[in-house]
Amino acid sequence: MITAYEQAEQPDKALLLFQHMQLHGVLSDSVTIHLSVGNAIIAMYAKCGNVSLPRLVFDLMEERDVILWNSIISGYSQNGQAGEALFLSEEIPRFCYKRIKIDANLCNALMDVYVKCGDLDTATRLFNDIPPTERNISSWNVLISGYGMHGYGKEALNLFSQMQQTGIKPDHITFTSLLSACGHAGLIDEGRKCFAEMKKHSVSPRVKHYACMVDMLGRAGLLN
């Protein structure tokens, strides 16, 4: 039920059910926490901005799969605690490499952590470690966003070109990252081209895209 509520974007109901389990002592033994339930609880609390309780649940788990690691690391990263996520990620080799396969989603979460810590080299290495056929849109988006937020606009655009060559279609997150990258790097013409290209990929502009355009033109003194 907790998993169902979490997947249905109803964290309040999932939270009430989890608290009910705690009240009745259902969680007194880590064995009672199934992997799917643990994943749902961690994701649920992370969406609510709480990362201390997810860590408690994570530590209780006797069995940890790649999804669980992805959930806890993403939770820290999404709530502005990249340092904690980075610290936890260093534990992965000890627990995981000999037991489970590190998949693209976990690599994406780790890339996001290193990007936010400013370590683009490690993020790029993780990206390259993902087999080309397993890289998904999130893999490309994280790295494009990372280069963009640190002022490497041209590199972000080059990644976008490489992504298109692989046949992966960009989404609204891709274009948000590209427009932001162009704005920070002062690439006005390229930014306008990216905005115009959204229509080609059937991506309708959202508020964030317009905000990126305003920011980009404002930085260049072209709002008039």
PDB file of C-alpha atoms in Angstrom:
ATOM      1  CA  MET A   1       0.000   0.000   0.000  1.00  0.00           C
ATOM      2  CA  ILE A   2       2.825   2.393   0.833  1.00  0.00           C
ATOM      3  CA  THR A   3       4.384   1.697  -2.566  1.00  0.00           C
ATOM      4  CA  ALA A   4       1.045   2.293  -4.291  1.00  0.00           C
ATOM      5  CA  TYR A   5       0.481   5.614  -2.510  1.00  0.00           C
ATOM      6  CA  GLU A   6       4.026   6.778  -3.311  1.00  0.00           C
ATOM      7  CA  GLN A   7       3.683   5.890  -6.996  1.00  0.00           C
ATOM      8  CA  ALA A   8       0.294   7.632  -7.091  1.00  0.00           C
ATOM      9  CA  GLU A   9       1.927  10.858  -5.840  1.00  0.00           C
ATOM     10  CA  GLN A  10       0.023  10.699  -2.527  1.00  0.00           C
ATOM     11  CA  PRO A  11       2.862  10.960   0.014  1.00  0.00           C
ATOM     12  CA  ASP A  12       0.506  12.195   2.751  1.00  0.00           C
ATOM     13  CA  LYS A  13      -1.455   8.917   2.724  1.00  0.00           C
ATOM     14  CA  ALA A  14       1.736   6.886   2.499  1.00  0.00           C
ATOM     15  CA  LEU A  15       3.103   8.817   5.469  1.00  0.00           C
ATOM     16  CA  LEU A  16      -0.006   8.131   7.564  1.00  0.00           C
ATOM     17  CA  LEU A  17       0.180   4.422   6.787  1.00  0.00           C
ATOM     18  CA  PHE A  18       3.876   4.290   7.642  1.00  0.00           C
ATOM     19  CA  GLN A  19       3.251   6.080  10.938  1.00  0.00           C
ATOM     20  CA  HIS A  20       0.478   3.571  11.647  1.00  0.00           C
ATOM     21  CA  MET A  21       2.987   0.760  11.091  1.00  0.00           C
ATOM     22  CA  GLN A  22       5.411   2.422  13.499  1.00  0.00           C
ATOM     23  CA  LEU A  23       2.680   2.901  16.107  1.00  0.00           C
ATOM     24  CA  HIS A  24       1.878  -0.801  16.069  1.00  0.00           C
ATOM     25  CA  GLY A  25       5.496  -1.895  16.178  1.00  0.00           C
ATOM     26  CA  VAL A  26       5.494  -3.383  12.708  1.00  0.00           C
ATOM     27  CA  LEU A  27       8.906  -1.869  11.979  1.00  0.00           C
ATOM     28  CA  SER A  28      10.590  -3.112  15.156  1.00  0.00           C
ATOM     29  CA  ASP A  29      12.645  -5.599  13.128  1.00  0.00           C
ATOM     30  CA  SER A  30      14.464  -4.690   9.909  1.00  0.00           C
ATOM     31  CA  VAL A  31      13.351  -7.998   8.413  1.00  0.00           C
ATOM     32  CA  THR A  32       9.806  -6.658   8.214  1.00  0.00           C
ATOM     33  CA  ILE A  33      10.868  -3.908   5.813  1.00  0.00           C
ATOM     34  CA  HIS A  34      10.656  -5.370   2.317  1.00  0.00           C
ATOM     35  CA  LEU A  35      12.842  -3.765  -0.332  1.00  0.00           C
ATOM     36  CA  SER A  36       9.899  -2.357  -2.270  1.00  0.00           C
ATOM     37  CA  VAL A  37       8.425  -0.850   0.901  1.00  0.00           C
ATOM     38  CA  GLY A  38      11.783   0.574   1.931  1.00  0.00           C
ATOM     39  CA  ASN A  39      12.222   2.172  -1.477  1.00  0.00           C
ATOM     40  CA  ALA A  40       8.738   3.675  -1.315  1.00  0.00           C
ATOM     41  CA  ILE A  41       9.279   5.056   2.203  1.00  0.00           C
ATOM     42  CA  ILE A  42      12.602   6.647   1.262  1.00  0.00           C
ATOM     43  CA  ALA A  43      11.173   8.190  -1.921  1.00  0.00           C
ATOM     44  CA  MET A  44       8.093   9.385  -0.036  1.00  0.00           C
ATOM     45  CA  TYR A  45      10.002  11.217   2.702  1.00  0.00           C
ATOM     46  CA  ALA A  46      12.468  12.672   0.179  1.00  0.00           C
ATOM     47  CA  LYS A  47       9.562  14.205  -1.751  1.00  0.00           C
ATOM     48  CA  CYS A  48       8.402  15.774   1.512  1.00  0.00           C
ATOM     49  CA  GLY A  49      11.856  17.298   2.066  1.00  0.00           C
ATOM     50  CA  ASN A  50      12.778  14.971   4.937  1.00  0.00           C
ATOM     51  CA  VAL A  51      16.024  13.018   4.561  1.00  0.00           C
ATOM     52  CA  SER A  52      16.762  12.020   8.164  1.00  0.00           C
ATOM     53  CA  LEU A  53      14.001   9.410   8.366  1.00  0.00           C
ATOM     54  CA  PRO A  54      14.846   7.916   4.950  1.00  0.00           C
ATOM     55  CA  ARG A  55      18.412   7.419   6.179  1.00  0.00           C
ATOM     56  CA  LEU A  56      17.066   5.668   9.284  1.00  0.00           C
ATOM     57  CA  VAL A  57      15.030   3.300   7.105  1.00  0.00           C
ATOM     58  CA  PHE A  58      18.021   2.798   4.801  1.00  0.00           C
ATOM     59  CA  ASP A  59      20.249   1.857   7.731  1.00  0.00           C
ATOM     60  CA  LEU A  60      17.631  -0.633   8.962  1.00  0.00           C
ATOM     61  CA  MET A  61      17.564  -2.485   5.669  1.00  0.00           C
ATOM     62  CA  GLU A  62      19.504  -5.749   5.790  1.00  0.00           C
ATOM     63  CA  GLU A  63      19.229  -6.114   2.011  1.00  0.00           C
ATOM     64  CA  ARG A  64      19.955  -3.173  -0.280  1.00  0.00           C
ATOM     65  CA  ASP A  65      19.440  -3.217  -4.019  1.00  0.00           C
ATOM     66  CA  VAL A  66      20.442  -0.720  -6.683  1.00  0.00           C
ATOM     67  CA  ILE A  67      17.023   0.975  -6.511  1.00  0.00           C
ATOM     68  CA  LEU A  68      17.410   1.570  -2.775  1.00  0.00           C
ATOM     69  CA  TRP A  69      20.822   3.184  -3.226  1.00  0.00           C
ATOM     70  CA  ASN A  70      19.417   5.297  -6.044  1.00  0.00           C
ATOM     71  CA  SER A  71      16.499   6.433  -3.863  1.00  0.00           C
ATOM     72  CA  ILE A  72      18.577   7.508  -0.862  1.00  0.00           C
ATOM     73  CA  ILE A  73      21.291   9.244  -2.900  1.00  0.00           C
ATOM     74  CA  SER A  74      18.709  11.037  -5.057  1.00  0.00           C
ATOM     75  CA  GLY A  75      16.843  12.061  -1.905  1.00  0.00           C
ATOM     76  CA  TYR A  76      19.921  13.751  -0.455  1.00  0.00           C
ATOM     77  CA  SER A  77      20.826  15.378  -3.764  1.00  0.00           C
ATOM     78  CA  GLN A  78      17.316  16.688  -4.475  1.00  0.00           C
ATOM     79  CA  ASN A  79      17.116  18.239  -1.018  1.00  0.00           C
ATOM     80  CA  GLY A  80      20.332  20.221  -1.283  1.00  0.00           C
ATOM     81  CA  GLN A  81      22.536  17.828   0.679  1.00  0.00           C
ATOM     82  CA  ALA A  82      25.031  16.897  -2.017  1.00  0.00           C
ATOM     83  CA  GLY A  83      27.760  16.489   0.588  1.00  0.00           C
ATOM     84  CA  GLU A  84      25.824  13.776   2.405  1.00  0.00           C
ATOM     85  CA  ALA A  85      25.005  12.115  -0.905  1.00  0.00           C
ATOM     86  CA  LEU A  86      28.672  12.167  -1.867  1.00  0.00           C
ATOM     87  CA  PHE A  87      29.691  10.687   1.483  1.00  0.00           C
ATOM     88  CA  LEU A  88      27.125   7.914   1.124  1.00  0.00           C
ATOM     89  CA  SER A  89      28.124   7.205  -2.475  1.00  0.00           C
ATOM     90  CA  GLU A  90      31.622   6.364  -1.281  1.00  0.00           C
ATOM     91  CA  GLU A  91      30.123   3.424   0.598  1.00  0.00           C
ATOM     92  CA  ILE A  92      28.730   1.859  -2.579  1.00  0.00           C
ATOM     93  CA  PRO A  93      31.862  -0.093  -3.597  1.00  0.00           C
ATOM     94  CA  ARG A  94      31.966  -1.828  -0.213  1.00  0.00           C
ATOM     95  CA  PHE A  95      28.327  -2.930  -0.407  1.00  0.00           C
ATOM     96  CA  CYS A  96      27.437  -3.210  -4.046  1.00  0.00           C
ATOM     97  CA  TYR A  97      30.006  -3.948  -6.670  1.00  0.00           C
ATOM     98  CA  LYS A  98      30.310  -7.643  -5.838  1.00  0.00           C
ATOM     99  CA  ARG A  99      26.584  -8.185  -5.289  1.00  0.00           C
ATOM    100  CA  ILE A 100      24.543  -6.127  -7.722  1.00  0.00           C
ATOM    101  CA  LYS A 101      24.910  -4.495 -11.086  1.00  0.00           C
ATOM    102  CA  ILE A 102      25.262  -0.717 -10.986  1.00  0.00           C
ATOM    103  CA  ASP A 103      22.690   0.448 -13.516  1.00  0.00           C
ATOM    104  CA  ALA A 104      22.205   3.693 -15.433  1.00  0.00           C
ATOM    105  CA  ASN A 105      19.741   5.128 -12.906  1.00  0.00           C
ATOM    106  CA  LEU A 106      22.191   4.816 -10.019  1.00  0.00           C
ATOM    107  CA  CYS A 107      24.956   6.285 -12.184  1.00  0.00           C
ATOM    108  CA  ASN A 108      22.621   9.168 -13.020  1.00  0.00           C
ATOM    109  CA  ALA A 109      22.024   9.827  -9.322  1.00  0.00           C
ATOM    110  CA  LEU A 110      25.753   9.738  -8.615  1.00  0.00           C
ATOM    111  CA  MET A 111      26.466  12.004 -11.587  1.00  0.00           C
ATOM    112  CA  ASP A 112      23.961  14.507 -10.207  1.00  0.00           C
ATOM    113  CA  VAL A 113      25.786  14.500  -6.868  1.00  0.00           C
ATOM    114  CA  TYR A 114      29.215  15.080  -8.409  1.00  0.00           C
ATOM    115  CA  VAL A 115      27.837  17.759 -10.734  1.00  0.00           C
ATOM    116  CA  LYS A 116      26.412  19.681  -7.777  1.00  0.00           C
ATOM    117  CA  CYS A 117      29.762  19.354  -6.011  1.00  0.00           C
ATOM    118  CA  GLY A 118      31.502  20.807  -9.066  1.00  0.00           C
ATOM    119  CA  ASP A 119      33.360  17.607  -9.947  1.00  0.00           C
ATOM    120  CA  LEU A 120      32.591  17.412 -13.659  1.00  0.00           C
ATOM    121  CA  ASP A 121      35.477  15.043 -14.351  1.00  0.00           C
ATOM    122  CA  THR A 122      34.047  12.327 -12.115  1.00  0.00           C
ATOM    123  CA  ALA A 123      30.537  12.969 -13.428  1.00  0.00           C
ATOM    124  CA  THR A 124      31.811  12.568 -16.983  1.00  0.00           C
ATOM    125  CA  ARG A 125      33.684   9.397 -16.059  1.00  0.00           C
ATOM    126  CA  LEU A 126      30.494   7.926 -14.594  1.00  0.00           C
ATOM    127  CA  PHE A 127      28.644   8.883 -17.766  1.00  0.00           C
ATOM    128  CA  ASN A 128      31.274   7.149 -19.880  1.00  0.00           C
ATOM    129  CA  ASP A 129      31.035   4.069 -17.643  1.00  0.00           C
ATOM    130  CA  ILE A 130      27.399   3.614 -18.684  1.00  0.00           C
ATOM    131  CA  PRO A 131      27.248   1.422 -21.807  1.00  0.00           C
ATOM    132  CA  PRO A 132      26.090   3.647 -24.713  1.00  0.00           C
ATOM    133  CA  THR A 133      23.017   1.498 -25.297  1.00  0.00           C
ATOM    134  CA  GLU A 134      21.957   1.931 -21.647  1.00  0.00           C
ATOM    135  CA  ARG A 135      22.259   5.724 -21.453  1.00  0.00           C
ATOM    136  CA  ASN A 136      18.815   7.287 -21.121  1.00  0.00           C
ATOM    137  CA  ILE A 137      17.556  10.852 -21.409  1.00  0.00           C
ATOM    138  CA  SER A 138      18.270  11.451 -17.714  1.00  0.00           C
ATOM    139  CA  SER A 139      21.923  10.464 -18.208  1.00  0.00           C
ATOM    140  CA  TRP A 140      22.349  13.125 -20.888  1.00  0.00           C
ATOM    141  CA  ASN A 141      20.271  15.729 -19.041  1.00  0.00           C
ATOM    142  CA  VAL A 142      22.334  15.483 -15.862  1.00  0.00           C
ATOM    143  CA  LEU A 143      25.617  15.996 -17.697  1.00  0.00           C
ATOM    144  CA  ILE A 144      24.273  18.752 -19.972  1.00  0.00           C
ATOM    145  CA  SER A 145      22.893  20.552 -16.925  1.00  0.00           C
ATOM    146  CA  GLY A 146      26.177  20.092 -15.079  1.00  0.00           C
ATOM    147  CA  TYR A 147      28.297  21.648 -17.799  1.00  0.00           C
ATOM    148  CA  GLY A 148      25.778  24.443 -18.193  1.00  0.00           C
ATOM    149  CA  MET A 149      25.557  25.389 -14.519  1.00  0.00           C
ATOM    150  CA  HIS A 150      29.341  25.634 -14.296  1.00  0.00           C
ATOM    151  CA  GLY A 151      29.665  27.926 -17.316  1.00  0.00           C
ATOM    152  CA  TYR A 152      30.622  25.418 -20.001  1.00  0.00           C
ATOM    153  CA  GLY A 153      27.909  26.343 -22.469  1.00  0.00           C
ATOM    154  CA  LYS A 154      29.665  25.141 -25.610  1.00  0.00           C
ATOM    155  CA  GLU A 155      30.407  21.775 -24.014  1.00  0.00           C
ATOM    156  CA  ALA A 156      26.729  21.467 -23.060  1.00  0.00           C
ATOM    157  CA  LEU A 157      25.737  22.175 -26.660  1.00  0.00           C
ATOM    158  CA  ASN A 158      28.237  19.602 -27.923  1.00  0.00           C
ATOM    159  CA  LEU A 159      26.717  17.010 -25.605  1.00  0.00           C
ATOM    160  CA  PHE A 160      23.291  17.892 -26.956  1.00  0.00           C
ATOM    161  CA  SER A 161      24.537  17.242 -30.498  1.00  0.00           C
ATOM    162  CA  GLN A 162      26.023  13.908 -29.438  1.00  0.00           C
ATOM    163  CA  MET A 163      22.758  12.947 -27.755  1.00  0.00           C
ATOM    164  CA  GLN A 164      20.795  13.632 -30.918  1.00  0.00           C
ATOM    165  CA  GLN A 165      23.216  11.496 -32.924  1.00  0.00           C
ATOM    166  CA  THR A 166      22.382   8.536 -30.671  1.00  0.00           C
ATOM    167  CA  GLY A 167      18.688   8.891 -31.494  1.00  0.00           C
ATOM    168  CA  ILE A 168      17.555   9.995 -28.029  1.00  0.00           C
ATOM    169  CA  LYS A 169      14.899  12.705 -28.210  1.00  0.00           C
ATOM    170  CA  PRO A 170      15.292  15.758 -25.955  1.00  0.00           C
ATOM    171  CA  ASP A 171      12.583  16.643 -23.447  1.00  0.00           C
ATOM    172  CA  HIS A 172      11.598  19.830 -21.637  1.00  0.00           C
ATOM    173  CA  ILE A 173      14.346  19.278 -19.043  1.00  0.00           C
ATOM    174  CA  THR A 174      16.967  19.082 -21.790  1.00  0.00           C
ATOM    175  CA  PHE A 175      15.937  22.454 -23.180  1.00  0.00           C
ATOM    176  CA  THR A 176      15.772  24.063 -19.729  1.00  0.00           C
ATOM    177  CA  SER A 177      19.375  22.971 -19.174  1.00  0.00           C
ATOM    178  CA  LEU A 178      20.467  24.145 -22.632  1.00  0.00           C
ATOM    179  CA  LEU A 179      18.840  27.567 -22.317  1.00  0.00           C
ATOM    180  CA  SER A 180      20.329  28.026 -18.863  1.00  0.00           C
ATOM    181  CA  ALA A 181      23.740  26.969 -20.186  1.00  0.00           C
ATOM    182  CA  CYS A 182      23.544  29.468 -23.041  1.00  0.00           C
ATOM    183  CA  GLY A 183      22.483  32.207 -20.649  1.00  0.00           C
ATOM    184  CA  HIS A 184      25.378  31.633 -18.258  1.00  0.00           C
ATOM    185  CA  ALA A 185      27.888  31.428 -21.108  1.00  0.00           C
ATOM    186  CA  GLY A 186      26.532  34.436 -23.012  1.00  0.00           C
ATOM    187  CA  LEU A 187      25.663  32.345 -26.066  1.00  0.00           C
ATOM    188  CA  ILE A 188      22.685  34.418 -27.194  1.00  0.00           C
ATOM    189  CA  ASP A 189      22.396  33.206 -30.787  1.00  0.00           C
ATOM    190  CA  GLU A 190      22.755  29.587 -29.720  1.00  0.00           C
ATOM    191  CA  GLY A 191      20.148  30.090 -27.006  1.00  0.00           C
ATOM    192  CA  ARG A 192      17.651  31.541 -29.453  1.00  0.00           C
ATOM    193  CA  LYS A 193      18.320  28.645 -31.810  1.00  0.00           C
ATOM    194  CA  CYS A 194      17.674  26.135 -29.015  1.00  0.00           C
ATOM    195  CA  PHE A 195      14.421  27.849 -28.093  1.00  0.00           C
ATOM    196  CA  ALA A 196      13.275  27.762 -31.723  1.00  0.00           C
ATOM    197  CA  GLU A 197      14.313  24.121 -32.000  1.00  0.00           C
ATOM    198  CA  MET A 198      11.874  23.089 -29.273  1.00  0.00           C
ATOM    199  CA  LYS A 199       9.021  23.121 -31.772  1.00  0.00           C
ATOM    200  CA  LYS A 200      10.925  20.718 -34.019  1.00  0.00           C
ATOM    201  CA  HIS A 201      11.029  18.211 -31.164  1.00  0.00           C
ATOM    202  CA  SER A 202       7.380  18.763 -30.185  1.00  0.00           C
ATOM    203  CA  VAL A 203       8.350  20.291 -26.836  1.00  0.00           C
ATOM    204  CA  SER A 204       6.032  23.119 -25.809  1.00  0.00           C
ATOM    205  CA  PRO A 205       7.723  26.001 -23.959  1.00  0.00           C
ATOM    206  CA  ARG A 206       6.989  26.132 -20.240  1.00  0.00           C
ATOM    207  CA  VAL A 207       7.401  28.886 -17.680  1.00  0.00           C
ATOM    208  CA  LYS A 208      10.981  27.786 -16.951  1.00  0.00           C
ATOM    209  CA  HIS A 209      11.932  28.066 -20.618  1.00  0.00           C
ATOM    210  CA  TYR A 210      10.584  31.599 -20.862  1.00  0.00           C
ATOM    211  CA  ALA A 211      12.329  32.466 -17.595  1.00  0.00           C
ATOM    212  CA  CYS A 212      15.617  31.184 -19.023  1.00  0.00           C
ATOM    213  CA  MET A 213      15.131  33.306 -22.138  1.00  0.00           C
ATOM    214  CA  VAL A 214      14.393  36.417 -20.080  1.00  0.00           C
ATOM    215  CA  ASP A 215      17.460  35.754 -17.931  1.00  0.00           C
ATOM    216  CA  MET A 216      19.651  35.170 -20.986  1.00  0.00           C
ATOM    217  CA  LEU A 217      18.509  38.313 -22.783  1.00  0.00           C
ATOM    218  CA  GLY A 218      18.666  40.313 -19.569  1.00  0.00           C
ATOM    219  CA  ARG A 219      22.289  39.336 -18.998  1.00  0.00           C
ATOM    220  CA  ALA A 220      23.048  40.564 -22.519  1.00  0.00           C
ATOM    221  CA  GLY A 221      21.080  43.802 -22.067  1.00  0.00           C
ATOM    222  CA  LEU A 222      18.644  42.865 -24.832  1.00  0.00           C
ATOM    223  CA  LEU A 223      15.319  42.969 -23.000  1.00  0.00           C
ATOM    224  CA  ASN A 224      14.237  46.107 -24.839  1.00  0.00           C
TER     225      ASN A 224
END
